[in-house]
Amino acid sequence: MYDLIILGGGPAGYNAAERAAHGGLKTLLIEGRALGGVCLNEGCVPTKTLLYSAKIYDYAKHGAEYGVRFEGASLDHAAVIDRKGRVVKTLVGGIGATMKRAGVEVVNAYGEILGRDAEGFTVRAGDKEYKGSKLLICTGSTAAVPPIPGLREAVASGFAMTNREILDLKKKPEKLVVIGGGVIGLEMASYFNSIGSKVTVIEMLDHIAGPTDGEIGKILYKNYVRKGVEFLLGAKVTAVGSDSVRYELDGKEQSVKADAVLVSIGRRAMTQGIGLDSIGVLTDRGAVVTNEKMETNVANVWAAGDVNGKSMLAHTAYREGEVAVNNMLGKPDRMNYLSIPSVIYTNPEVASVGETSETVRAKGLDAKIESYTLKYSGRYIAENEGGDGIVKLIIDKEHRKILGVHMIGNYASEIIYGAAMMVDREMRVEQVQKLVFPHPTVGEVIREAMFMI
Ligand code: NAI
C-alpha cells in the first residue's frame, strides 16, 4: 500500500515524486518509457543540445565580424545527434539516482487505473497491481497528427516526423518543410537553417510564434527571413505526398518539395488508455480538468503537467506537481499561471512573461506599453553585431504595476525569471528602480527602461 501513486515520470511526475517522498509519503512512480518524459528525452533538453552546437557553428561562421577567423568550420550533424544521446543518457540516469536517494520506488511499465475501493485506488503496471490512497496523474502529452490526407502515411514511412523522430534524424535533410510555426517548429527550423538545410515553414495563422507579443514575433520573423528561412503564412496544408507538401495560399493550391517534413502543430494531452473512466475523472477536450490546487473532480486524485492542457511547459509541470503535493501534505498552495515565463530558444532568443499587447487589448486593460532597444546595454552591443533586440514593458497605468515583460535578444532566456518575479510579486516600476542590476549585462536594460516608461 502506497500513500501516493504517480502515473508518468516526466517533469511533473518525477519532481512531485521527490517532493512527496521528502514530505514523508510512501511514493510509487510508474513510467512506461524513460524517466524524464518528453522534456528530457525528446523535447527541451535534446533540442537545446542541438541548438547549442548550431550556435557554436553560427559563431564560427560570423567570427570574422568579431575579428576571429575560423576557416573551414563545419558541423557534423550525426556527431551532434550522438552527443545529444549522451547528454540525455546522463540526465535520465541522474533522475533515476535522485529517485533512489529520495526513496521513491520506480516501476518501468505503462500504468492503468483499474478502480477504487474503501482502501484506495488500484493501478496495474506490467503484470502487477498496486494500491495507493492518493493518485497523481502526470501522463503528459503527445504530438498532434491531424487528419490531413497523406500525413499519417508520411509519418509511417518516415518522410514526416514529429519532435520524437526528428531528434534522432542522423542525416541532414537538404530541404525541410516544417508544418506549424509555433515553438517546436521555430526551434527546429532554427537548428536546420543554421546547419545549412533549406527550410520552409508553413503556418496557418498570419504570424509566427503563436501567442508571443506581436512586435517581438515580427522581429523574430525578420531575423529568420534574413537567415534564409522561407515562411508561408496564412497557408493551409491540404495534403502530404511522398516527396512534397501541398498547401492552399490566397485561394491557390500549391506544393513544395521536401526530403523531410516536421509536423509541429501542437500537442494533445495523454488521457487515453490510462483508466480515467474507471474512477470518473472529468476531462475537457481530452485534457484532465484541474483547479488551481491541481485537484481533479475526484477526491484524492490530482493531475499536473501537460495532461491538464493548461500550459504545456516543463517548468509549469514542475510547479504544478509541487502544488499538488503541497496540498496533499496539508500545506495550502495554488498555481499562478499569469507569471509563468516562456522561452523560444531561437537565435536570438525570445522570452516573455505576463500580459502581451494583444492580451491587454483583449482584456481592455489600461496599460502603458513601450519598447526599448537592447542597444542601451554595452554588453549587447559588444556581443551582437547588427542586433535588433528589444525589451518591451507593459505597465498598468493606475498603479504602475508590471504586467508583462517581453524580450528578444540573447540571454533573454536567463534573464526572464527576474521579470517573472516582478510580475508575480506585482512589483511597481518605482520598486524595480531601487534594485541594483549587475553591469554590464543585457538584463540591466530592464532597469534602465523603468526610468523611461
Ligand atoms: P504550438 O502550439 O506552439 O504551435 C503550433 C502552430 O501550428 C501554431 O502556430 C498553429 O497556428 C499552427 N498550426 C496548427 N495547425 C496547422 C496546420 N494544419 N497547418 C499549418 N499550421 C498549423 O505547438 P508546437 O510547436 O507543436 O509545440 C507544442 C508544445 O510544446 C507547446 O505547448 C509548447 O509550449 C511546447 N514547447 C515548448 C518549448 C519551449 O518552452 N521552449 C519548446 C518546444 C515545445
Tab-separated table of C-alpha atoms and ligand atoms in Angstrom:
chain	number	residue	atom	x	y	z
A	1	MET	CA	0.000	0.000	0.000
A	2	TYR	CA	1.397	3.373	-1.058
A	3	ASP	CA	0.422	6.832	0.164
A	4	LEU	CA	0.820	8.130	-3.376
A	5	ILE	CA	0.944	6.550	-6.820
A	6	ILE	CA	2.159	8.804	-9.627
A	7	LEU	CA	1.418	7.904	-13.240
A	8	GLY	CA	4.100	9.325	-15.526
A	9	GLY	CA	7.759	10.177	-14.832
A	10	GLY	CA	8.198	13.427	-16.767
A	11	PRO	CA	8.957	16.793	-15.111
A	12	ALA	CA	5.592	16.879	-13.287
A	13	GLY	CA	5.833	13.282	-12.073
A	14	TYR	CA	9.477	12.853	-11.110
A	15	ASN	CA	9.712	16.194	-9.364
A	16	ALA	CA	6.457	15.585	-7.475
A	17	ALA	CA	7.719	12.110	-6.505
A	18	GLU	CA	10.848	13.576	-4.953
A	19	ARG	CA	8.927	16.278	-3.086
A	20	ALA	CA	6.320	13.766	-1.880
A	21	ALA	CA	8.979	11.356	-0.611
A	22	HIS	CA	10.727	14.204	1.217
A	23	GLY	CA	7.356	15.095	2.704
A	24	GLY	CA	7.097	11.595	4.170
A	25	LEU	CA	4.746	9.972	1.643
A	26	LYS	CA	5.463	6.381	0.583
A	27	THR	CA	5.581	7.034	-3.156
A	28	LEU	CA	5.430	4.857	-6.263
A	29	LEU	CA	6.338	6.339	-9.649
A	30	ILE	CA	5.102	4.453	-12.734
A	31	GLU	CA	6.726	5.285	-16.084
A	32	GLY	CA	6.238	3.342	-19.329
A	33	ARG	CA	9.181	4.775	-21.289
A	34	ALA	CA	12.207	6.574	-19.850
A	35	LEU	CA	12.290	8.778	-16.748
A	36	GLY	CA	12.341	12.456	-17.694
A	37	GLY	CA	9.420	12.222	-20.122
A	38	VAL	CA	9.180	14.210	-23.329
A	39	CYS	CA	11.165	17.154	-21.938
A	40	LEU	CA	14.288	15.193	-21.201
A	41	ASN	CA	14.131	12.519	-23.889
A	42	GLU	CA	12.573	14.173	-26.919
A	43	GLY	CA	11.879	17.805	-26.100
A	44	CYS	CA	13.518	20.601	-24.121
A	45	VAL	CA	16.912	19.080	-23.379
A	46	PRO	CA	17.744	17.363	-26.687
A	47	THR	CA	16.704	20.448	-28.676
A	48	LYS	CA	18.859	22.688	-26.520
A	49	THR	CA	21.774	20.308	-27.076
A	50	LEU	CA	21.316	20.588	-30.858
A	51	LEU	CA	20.798	24.341	-30.723
A	52	TYR	CA	23.993	24.824	-28.723
A	53	SER	CA	26.007	23.053	-31.446
A	54	ALA	CA	24.274	25.238	-34.032
A	55	LYS	CA	25.146	28.330	-32.009
A	56	ILE	CA	28.845	27.391	-31.906
A	57	TYR	CA	28.720	26.850	-35.668
A	58	ASP	CA	26.968	30.216	-36.152
A	59	TYR	CA	29.665	31.902	-34.058
A	60	ALA	CA	32.296	30.294	-36.272
A	61	LYS	CA	30.524	31.424	-39.453
A	62	HIS	CA	30.261	35.000	-38.176
A	63	GLY	CA	33.591	35.059	-36.350
A	64	ALA	CA	35.138	37.462	-38.847
A	65	GLU	CA	32.648	40.158	-37.777
A	66	TYR	CA	34.296	39.961	-34.360
A	67	GLY	CA	37.860	39.727	-35.640
A	68	VAL	CA	38.141	35.934	-35.366
A	69	ARG	CA	38.582	33.702	-38.423
A	70	PHE	CA	37.557	30.050	-38.415
A	71	GLU	CA	38.456	28.863	-41.895
A	72	GLY	CA	36.784	25.624	-42.917
A	73	ALA	CA	34.425	25.321	-39.923
A	74	SER	CA	31.901	22.555	-40.469
A	75	LEU	CA	29.148	20.876	-38.478
A	76	ASP	CA	28.826	17.098	-38.308
A	77	HIS	CA	25.095	16.544	-37.783
A	78	ALA	CA	25.460	12.835	-36.939
A	79	ALA	CA	28.023	13.702	-34.256
A	80	VAL	CA	25.646	16.339	-32.837
A	81	ILE	CA	22.886	13.705	-32.596
A	82	ASP	CA	25.302	11.275	-30.902
A	83	ARG	CA	26.263	13.901	-28.349
A	84	LYS	CA	22.576	14.592	-27.725
A	85	GLY	CA	22.159	10.896	-26.916
A	86	ARG	CA	24.947	11.084	-24.338
A	87	VAL	CA	23.542	14.236	-22.720
A	88	VAL	CA	20.077	12.668	-22.432
A	89	LYS	CA	21.511	9.413	-21.038
A	90	THR	CA	23.433	11.265	-18.318
A	91	LEU	CA	20.366	13.226	-17.252
A	92	VAL	CA	17.967	10.256	-17.318
A	93	GLY	CA	20.464	8.342	-15.170
A	94	GLY	CA	20.587	11.317	-12.817
A	95	ILE	CA	16.823	11.233	-12.304
A	96	GLY	CA	16.956	7.508	-11.561
A	97	ALA	CA	19.624	8.169	-8.931
A	98	THR	CA	17.607	11.038	-7.441
A	99	MET	CA	14.532	8.802	-7.132
A	100	LYS	CA	16.597	6.138	-5.383
A	101	ARG	CA	18.127	8.674	-2.985
A	102	ALA	CA	14.696	10.085	-2.144
A	103	GLY	CA	13.291	6.592	-1.503
A	104	VAL	CA	10.819	6.682	-4.411
A	105	GLU	CA	10.011	3.263	-5.848
A	106	VAL	CA	10.026	3.280	-9.672
A	107	VAL	CA	8.210	0.800	-11.905
A	108	ASN	CA	9.106	0.793	-15.609
A	109	ALA	CA	5.796	-0.174	-17.251
A	110	TYR	CA	2.652	1.509	-18.526
A	111	GLY	CA	0.128	2.035	-15.727
A	112	GLU	CA	-3.633	1.821	-15.891
A	113	ILE	CA	-6.074	2.773	-13.145
A	114	LEU	CA	-8.417	-0.156	-12.511
A	115	GLY	CA	-10.757	1.400	-9.947
A	116	ARG	CA	-11.162	2.390	-6.310
A	117	ASP	CA	-12.496	0.750	-3.154
A	118	ALA	CA	-12.610	1.648	0.535
A	119	GLU	CA	-8.818	1.227	0.826
A	120	GLY	CA	-7.901	3.397	-2.133
A	121	PHE	CA	-7.006	3.153	-5.812
A	122	THR	CA	-5.770	0.126	-7.723
A	123	VAL	CA	-3.313	0.643	-10.564
A	124	ARG	CA	-1.972	-2.091	-12.838
A	125	ALA	CA	1.524	-1.722	-14.269
A	126	GLY	CA	3.005	-4.606	-16.244
A	127	ASP	CA	1.699	-7.797	-14.675
A	128	LYS	CA	1.381	-6.382	-11.158
A	129	GLU	CA	-1.285	-4.425	-9.279
A	130	TYR	CA	-0.510	-1.656	-6.810
A	131	LYS	CA	-2.674	0.106	-4.244
A	132	GLY	CA	-2.429	3.717	-3.209
A	133	SER	CA	-4.515	6.130	-1.156
A	134	LYS	CA	-3.749	9.111	-3.434
A	135	LEU	CA	-3.187	9.406	-7.174
A	136	LEU	CA	-1.286	11.997	-9.187
A	137	ILE	CA	-1.785	11.849	-12.956
A	138	CYS	CA	1.195	13.157	-14.922
A	139	THR	CA	0.917	11.299	-18.221
A	140	GLY	CA	1.864	14.317	-20.336
A	141	SER	CA	1.061	14.854	-23.989
A	142	THR	CA	1.810	13.575	-27.480
A	143	ALA	CA	2.322	15.399	-30.758
A	144	ALA	CA	-0.939	16.094	-32.577
A	145	VAL	CA	-1.106	14.487	-36.021
A	146	PRO	CA	-4.245	15.905	-37.672
A	147	PRO	CA	-6.215	14.045	-40.350
A	148	ILE	CA	-4.520	15.804	-43.275
A	149	PRO	CA	-4.674	13.459	-46.304
A	150	GLY	CA	-1.422	11.509	-46.609
A	151	LEU	CA	0.053	12.733	-43.311
A	152	ARG	CA	-0.407	9.514	-41.309
A	153	GLU	CA	1.145	7.515	-44.179
A	154	ALA	CA	4.013	10.009	-44.404
A	155	VAL	CA	4.674	9.629	-40.660
A	156	ALA	CA	4.560	5.815	-41.013
A	157	SER	CA	7.073	5.907	-43.888
A	158	GLY	CA	9.435	8.247	-42.023
A	159	PHE	CA	9.078	11.090	-44.553
A	160	ALA	CA	7.158	13.142	-41.981
A	161	MET	CA	8.300	13.288	-38.360
A	162	THR	CA	7.194	14.657	-35.017
A	163	ASN	CA	9.578	16.070	-32.402
A	164	ARG	CA	10.344	12.473	-31.366
A	165	GLU	CA	11.740	11.201	-34.658
A	166	ILE	CA	13.397	14.384	-35.893
A	167	LEU	CA	15.682	14.463	-32.877
A	168	ASP	CA	17.137	11.126	-33.992
A	169	LEU	CA	17.471	12.001	-37.670
A	170	LYS	CA	21.099	11.190	-38.470
A	171	LYS	CA	21.214	12.655	-41.970
A	172	LYS	CA	20.778	16.361	-42.549
A	173	PRO	CA	17.810	16.956	-44.890
A	174	GLU	CA	18.675	19.187	-47.834
A	175	LYS	CA	15.123	20.529	-47.857
A	176	LEU	CA	12.973	20.511	-44.702
A	177	VAL	CA	9.326	21.568	-44.610
A	178	VAL	CA	8.003	22.453	-41.162
A	179	ILE	CA	4.230	22.393	-40.675
A	180	GLY	CA	3.397	24.814	-37.836
A	181	GLY	CA	5.341	27.966	-36.941
A	182	GLY	CA	4.979	27.604	-33.172
A	183	VAL	CA	7.660	26.883	-30.581
A	184	ILE	CA	8.788	23.452	-31.791
A	185	GLY	CA	8.614	24.463	-35.453
A	186	LEU	CA	10.724	27.574	-34.886
A	187	GLU	CA	13.368	25.911	-32.721
A	188	MET	CA	13.836	23.078	-35.230
A	189	ALA	CA	13.721	25.496	-38.178
A	190	SER	CA	16.457	27.458	-36.403
A	191	TYR	CA	18.682	24.393	-35.996
A	192	PHE	CA	18.305	23.088	-39.544
A	193	ASN	CA	18.696	26.580	-41.020
A	194	SER	CA	21.951	27.002	-39.088
A	195	ILE	CA	23.355	23.698	-40.311
A	196	GLY	CA	22.543	24.502	-43.939
A	197	SER	CA	19.206	22.835	-44.748
A	198	LYS	CA	16.786	24.820	-46.876
A	199	VAL	CA	13.822	25.340	-44.525
A	200	THR	CA	10.221	26.278	-45.353
A	201	VAL	CA	7.749	26.891	-42.521
A	202	ILE	CA	4.052	26.580	-43.345
A	203	GLU	CA	1.893	28.386	-40.766
A	204	MET	CA	-1.846	28.732	-40.947
A	205	LEU	CA	-2.002	31.997	-38.943
A	206	ASP	CA	-0.781	35.302	-40.385
A	207	HIS	CA	2.117	35.336	-37.889
A	208	ILE	CA	4.666	33.001	-36.316
A	209	ALA	CA	5.305	32.237	-32.634
A	210	GLY	CA	1.635	31.896	-31.650
A	211	PRO	CA	0.719	33.902	-28.543
A	212	THR	CA	4.088	35.702	-28.324
A	213	ASP	CA	3.717	39.507	-28.267
A	214	GLY	CA	3.213	40.524	-31.906
A	215	GLU	CA	6.041	43.066	-32.069
A	216	ILE	CA	8.531	40.518	-30.728
A	217	GLY	CA	7.194	37.859	-33.117
A	218	LYS	CA	7.750	40.218	-36.058
A	219	ILE	CA	11.368	40.882	-35.091
A	220	LEU	CA	11.942	37.125	-34.821
A	221	TYR	CA	10.321	36.651	-38.225
A	222	LYS	CA	12.586	39.276	-39.806
A	223	ASN	CA	15.683	37.682	-38.270
A	224	TYR	CA	14.831	34.303	-39.759
A	225	VAL	CA	13.861	35.711	-43.149
A	226	ARG	CA	17.325	37.327	-43.180
A	227	LYS	CA	18.878	33.965	-42.341
A	228	GLY	CA	17.100	32.417	-45.312
A	229	VAL	CA	14.105	30.610	-43.790
A	230	GLU	CA	11.060	30.749	-46.061
A	231	PHE	CA	7.733	31.368	-44.316
A	232	LEU	CA	4.370	30.650	-45.901
A	233	LEU	CA	1.951	32.489	-43.602
A	234	GLY	CA	-1.800	32.138	-43.767
A	235	ALA	CA	-1.207	28.851	-45.590
A	236	LYS	CA	-3.301	25.740	-45.052
A	237	VAL	CA	-1.729	22.331	-45.597
A	238	THR	CA	-4.112	20.248	-47.702
A	239	ALA	CA	-2.130	17.052	-48.340
A	240	VAL	CA	1.236	15.417	-47.749
A	241	GLY	CA	2.665	13.307	-50.588
A	242	SER	CA	5.750	11.100	-50.692
A	243	ASP	CA	8.150	13.933	-51.562
A	244	SER	CA	6.108	17.123	-51.244
A	245	VAL	CA	3.560	19.050	-49.190
A	246	ARG	CA	0.505	20.647	-50.767
A	247	TYR	CA	-0.966	23.829	-49.315
A	248	GLU	CA	-3.516	26.478	-50.086
A	249	LEU	CA	-2.420	30.103	-50.042
A	250	ASP	CA	-4.551	33.054	-51.193
A	251	GLY	CA	-7.089	30.589	-52.599
A	252	LYS	CA	-4.478	28.845	-54.759
A	253	GLU	CA	-3.307	25.225	-54.365
A	254	GLN	CA	0.465	24.963	-54.483
A	255	SER	CA	3.088	22.481	-53.424
A	256	VAL	CA	6.595	22.497	-52.031
A	257	LYS	CA	9.162	19.696	-52.444
A	258	ALA	CA	10.854	18.276	-49.381
A	259	ASP	CA	13.073	15.439	-48.329
A	260	ALA	CA	11.804	15.616	-44.760
A	261	VAL	CA	8.734	17.101	-43.060
A	262	LEU	CA	8.314	18.098	-39.418
A	263	VAL	CA	4.781	18.178	-38.003
A	264	SER	CA	4.674	20.644	-35.103
A	265	ILE	CA	1.123	21.891	-34.877
A	266	GLY	CA	0.530	21.455	-31.156
A	267	ARG	CA	0.180	18.670	-28.616
A	268	ARG	CA	-2.687	16.642	-27.147
A	269	ALA	CA	-2.994	15.590	-23.508
A	270	MET	CA	-2.385	11.859	-22.941
A	271	THR	CA	-5.582	10.668	-21.290
A	272	GLN	CA	-6.417	7.601	-23.397
A	273	GLY	CA	-5.970	4.083	-22.037
A	274	ILE	CA	-4.989	5.054	-18.511
A	275	GLY	CA	-8.283	4.120	-16.872
A	276	LEU	CA	-9.611	7.593	-16.023
A	277	ASP	CA	-13.185	6.387	-16.664
A	278	SER	CA	-12.829	3.654	-14.045
A	279	ILE	CA	-12.843	6.334	-11.319
A	280	GLY	CA	-14.804	9.039	-13.159
A	281	VAL	CA	-12.097	11.670	-13.714
A	282	LEU	CA	-13.524	14.543	-15.749
A	283	THR	CA	-11.804	15.622	-18.958
A	284	ASP	CA	-12.434	18.541	-21.291
A	285	ARG	CA	-11.374	18.226	-24.937
A	286	GLY	CA	-9.118	15.365	-23.930
A	287	ALA	CA	-7.363	17.110	-21.011
A	288	VAL	CA	-7.929	16.378	-17.302
A	289	VAL	CA	-9.857	19.199	-15.657
A	290	THR	CA	-7.993	20.635	-12.643
A	291	ASN	CA	-8.439	23.615	-10.340
A	292	GLU	CA	-5.691	25.938	-9.097
A	293	LYS	CA	-4.747	23.396	-6.392
A	294	MET	CA	-4.339	20.761	-9.125
A	295	GLU	CA	-7.280	18.770	-7.763
A	296	THR	CA	-9.461	16.862	-10.224
A	297	ASN	CA	-13.206	16.330	-9.702
A	298	VAL	CA	-12.404	13.067	-7.831
A	299	ALA	CA	-11.284	13.306	-4.189
A	300	ASN	CA	-7.631	12.306	-3.674
A	301	VAL	CA	-6.856	12.457	-7.395
A	302	TRP	CA	-4.644	15.254	-8.678
A	303	ALA	CA	-3.252	15.992	-12.146
A	304	ALA	CA	-0.165	18.009	-13.102
A	305	GLY	CA	1.769	18.816	-16.274
A	306	ASP	CA	0.713	18.709	-19.935
A	307	VAL	CA	-2.103	16.237	-19.153
A	308	ASN	CA	-4.283	19.081	-17.841
A	309	GLY	CA	-3.630	21.078	-21.022
A	310	LYS	CA	-3.263	24.396	-19.169
A	311	SER	CA	0.272	25.471	-20.006
A	312	MET	CA	2.276	22.800	-21.787
A	313	LEU	CA	5.672	23.738	-20.406
A	314	ALA	CA	8.086	21.673	-18.328
A	315	HIS	CA	8.573	24.434	-15.754
A	316	THR	CA	4.802	24.741	-15.316
A	317	ALA	CA	4.737	20.985	-14.800
A	318	TYR	CA	7.368	21.132	-12.031
A	319	ARG	CA	5.418	23.733	-10.152
A	320	GLU	CA	2.021	22.070	-10.699
A	321	GLY	CA	3.420	18.813	-9.303
A	322	GLU	CA	4.680	20.678	-6.249
A	323	VAL	CA	1.360	22.456	-5.763
A	324	ALA	CA	-0.413	19.082	-5.869
A	325	VAL	CA	1.996	17.527	-3.345
A	326	ASN	CA	1.849	20.532	-1.002
A	327	ASN	CA	-1.932	20.323	-0.942
A	328	MET	CA	-1.743	16.566	-0.288
A	329	LEU	CA	0.553	17.286	2.654
A	330	GLY	CA	-1.920	19.801	4.063
A	331	LYS	CA	0.165	22.840	3.052
A	332	PRO	CA	-2.216	25.106	1.095
A	333	ASP	CA	-0.737	26.083	-2.258
A	334	ARG	CA	-2.062	27.291	-5.619
A	335	MET	CA	-0.872	27.923	-9.167
A	336	ASN	CA	-0.480	31.398	-10.602
A	337	TYR	CA	-0.459	30.922	-14.364
A	338	LEU	CA	-0.092	34.656	-15.087
A	339	SER	CA	3.532	34.814	-14.037
A	340	ILE	CA	4.862	31.739	-15.865
A	341	PRO	CA	7.661	32.747	-18.207
A	342	SER	CA	8.040	31.246	-21.649
A	343	VAL	CA	11.075	30.992	-23.890
A	344	ILE	CA	11.726	30.237	-27.541
A	345	TYR	CA	15.339	29.098	-27.866
A	346	THR	CA	15.946	30.530	-31.294
A	347	ASN	CA	18.984	32.697	-32.040
A	348	PRO	CA	18.122	35.425	-30.994
A	349	GLU	CA	16.198	34.041	-28.048
A	350	VAL	CA	12.682	35.151	-27.183
A	351	ALA	CA	11.477	35.260	-23.581
A	352	SER	CA	8.215	36.553	-22.188
A	353	VAL	CA	6.136	36.787	-19.073
A	354	GLY	CA	2.704	38.192	-18.326
A	355	GLU	CA	0.349	40.239	-20.447
A	356	THR	CA	1.161	40.982	-24.093
A	357	SER	CA	-0.031	43.939	-26.207
A	358	GLU	CA	-2.680	41.603	-27.610
A	359	THR	CA	-3.988	40.284	-24.244
A	360	VAL	CA	-4.077	43.821	-22.817
A	361	ARG	CA	-6.246	44.891	-25.751
A	362	ALA	CA	-8.480	41.818	-25.480
A	363	LYS	CA	-8.985	42.304	-21.724
A	364	GLY	CA	-9.452	46.058	-22.051
A	365	LEU	CA	-6.691	46.793	-19.504
A	366	ASP	CA	-5.490	50.373	-19.153
A	367	ALA	CA	-1.797	49.834	-19.769
A	368	LYS	CA	1.251	51.754	-20.919
A	369	ILE	CA	3.283	49.788	-23.443
A	370	GLU	CA	6.798	50.786	-24.509
A	371	SER	CA	9.664	49.022	-26.240
A	372	TYR	CA	13.360	49.792	-25.724
A	373	THR	CA	16.316	48.718	-27.811
A	374	LEU	CA	18.790	46.359	-26.157
A	375	LYS	CA	21.474	48.675	-27.542
A	376	TYR	CA	21.179	50.551	-24.238
A	377	SER	CA	23.321	47.665	-22.990
A	378	GLY	CA	27.051	47.909	-23.604
A	379	ARG	CA	27.316	44.146	-23.419
A	380	TYR	CA	24.609	43.710	-26.020
A	381	ILE	CA	26.471	45.969	-28.456
A	382	ALA	CA	29.762	44.237	-27.730
A	383	GLU	CA	28.309	40.813	-28.480
A	384	ASN	CA	25.658	41.422	-31.170
A	385	GLU	CA	26.849	42.986	-34.428
A	386	GLY	CA	23.733	44.339	-36.161
A	387	GLY	CA	21.446	43.076	-33.392
A	388	ASP	CA	17.857	44.368	-33.302
A	389	GLY	CA	16.791	43.048	-29.888
A	390	ILE	CA	14.310	44.865	-27.684
A	391	VAL	CA	12.730	44.696	-24.276
A	392	LYS	CA	9.074	45.627	-24.042
A	393	LEU	CA	7.353	46.688	-20.828
A	394	ILE	CA	3.649	46.508	-20.139
A	395	ILE	CA	2.704	48.575	-17.094
A	396	ASP	CA	-0.685	49.178	-15.568
A	397	LYS	CA	-1.382	52.901	-15.757
A	398	GLU	CA	-3.126	53.350	-12.438
A	399	HIS	CA	-0.733	51.636	-10.004
A	400	ARG	CA	2.372	51.374	-12.255
A	401	LYS	CA	2.454	47.626	-11.624
A	402	ILE	CA	4.475	45.492	-14.027
A	403	LEU	CA	2.023	43.379	-16.011
A	404	GLY	CA	4.309	41.976	-18.670
A	405	VAL	CA	7.914	41.910	-19.880
A	406	HIS	CA	8.957	40.621	-23.312
A	407	MET	CA	12.430	40.329	-24.763
A	408	ILE	CA	14.131	39.282	-27.945
A	409	GLY	CA	17.899	39.021	-27.802
A	410	ASN	CA	20.430	36.596	-26.408
A	411	TYR	CA	20.462	35.819	-22.683
A	412	ALA	CA	16.706	36.627	-22.628
A	413	SER	CA	16.063	33.035	-21.517
A	414	GLU	CA	18.323	33.518	-18.481
A	415	ILE	CA	17.018	36.993	-17.644
A	416	ILE	CA	13.284	36.439	-17.783
A	417	TYR	CA	12.884	34.831	-14.366
A	418	GLY	CA	13.734	38.186	-12.787
A	419	ALA	CA	10.887	39.756	-14.739
A	420	ALA	CA	8.633	36.826	-13.776
A	421	MET	CA	9.263	37.685	-10.118
A	422	MET	CA	8.275	41.299	-10.788
A	423	VAL	CA	5.009	40.172	-12.368
A	424	ASP	CA	4.317	37.513	-9.744
A	425	ARG	CA	5.023	39.858	-6.817
A	426	GLU	CA	3.032	42.630	-8.561
A	427	MET	CA	6.003	44.985	-8.253
A	428	ARG	CA	5.706	48.608	-9.232
A	429	VAL	CA	8.066	50.487	-11.564
A	430	GLU	CA	9.430	52.594	-8.689
A	431	GLN	CA	10.323	49.475	-6.693
A	432	VAL	CA	12.357	47.980	-9.546
A	433	GLN	CA	14.164	51.312	-9.977
A	434	LYS	CA	15.638	50.805	-6.497
A	435	LEU	CA	17.062	47.354	-7.284
A	436	VAL	CA	20.682	47.078	-8.386
A	437	PHE	CA	21.376	45.024	-11.519
A	438	PRO	CA	24.898	43.839	-12.433
A	439	HIS	CA	26.742	45.865	-15.075
A	440	PRO	CA	27.474	45.363	-17.905
A	441	THR	CA	24.667	42.912	-18.645
A	442	VAL	CA	21.865	42.704	-21.170
A	443	GLY	CA	19.344	42.400	-18.353
A	444	GLU	CA	20.090	45.866	-16.996
A	445	VAL	CA	18.106	47.311	-19.914
A	446	ILE	CA	15.018	46.249	-17.939
A	447	ARG	CA	16.078	48.505	-15.063
A	448	GLU	CA	17.003	51.345	-17.420
A	449	ALA	CA	13.611	51.043	-19.117
A	450	MET	CA	11.890	51.508	-15.735
A	451	PHE	CA	13.195	55.088	-15.713
A	452	MET	CA	11.926	55.804	-19.213
A	453	ILE	CA	8.383	54.474	-19.017
B	1	NAI	P1	2.381	25.371	-30.820
B	1	NAI	O1	1.016	25.386	-30.316
B	1	NAI	O2	3.456	26.174	-30.168
B	1	NAI	O3	2.408	25.816	-32.378
B	1	NAI	C1	1.643	25.162	-33.354
B	1	NAI	C2	1.495	26.067	-34.555
B	1	NAI	O4	0.959	25.307	-35.616
B	1	NAI	C3	0.543	27.221	-34.328
B	1	NAI	O5	1.166	28.415	-34.730
B	1	NAI	C4	-0.664	26.882	-35.206
B	1	NAI	O6	-1.294	28.017	-35.736
B	1	NAI	C5	-0.011	26.073	-36.313
B	1	NAI	N1	-0.896	25.128	-36.992
B	1	NAI	C6	-1.861	24.341	-36.435
B	1	NAI	N2	-2.430	23.572	-37.401
B	1	NAI	C7	-1.811	23.864	-38.565
B	1	NAI	C8	-1.931	23.399	-39.898
B	1	NAI	N3	-2.800	22.438	-40.231
B	1	NAI	N4	-1.131	23.941	-40.856
B	1	NAI	C9	-0.246	24.901	-40.537
B	1	NAI	N5	-0.077	25.371	-39.287
B	1	NAI	C10	-0.839	24.851	-38.309
B	1	NAI	O7	2.790	23.819	-30.878
B	1	NAI	P2	4.181	23.102	-31.022
B	1	NAI	O8	5.178	23.979	-31.656
B	1	NAI	O9	3.875	21.786	-31.662
B	1	NAI	O10	4.637	22.887	-29.530
B	1	NAI	C11	3.878	22.036	-28.668
B	1	NAI	C12	4.024	22.393	-27.229
B	1	NAI	O11	5.334	22.173	-26.768
B	1	NAI	C13	3.671	23.827	-26.967
B	1	NAI	O12	2.696	23.859	-25.965
B	1	NAI	C14	4.932	24.435	-26.496
B	1	NAI	O13	4.700	25.375	-25.478
B	1	NAI	C15	5.777	23.267	-26.010
B	1	NAI	N6	7.164	23.537	-26.267
B	1	NAI	C16	7.819	24.464	-25.526
B	1	NAI	C17	9.124	24.787	-25.803
B	1	NAI	C18	9.786	25.827	-25.006
B	1	NAI	O14	9.289	26.195	-23.956
B	1	NAI	N7	10.903	26.375	-25.450
B	1	NAI	C19	9.869	24.147	-26.883
B	1	NAI	C20	9.067	23.245	-27.638
B	1	NAI	C21	7.779	22.948	-27.309
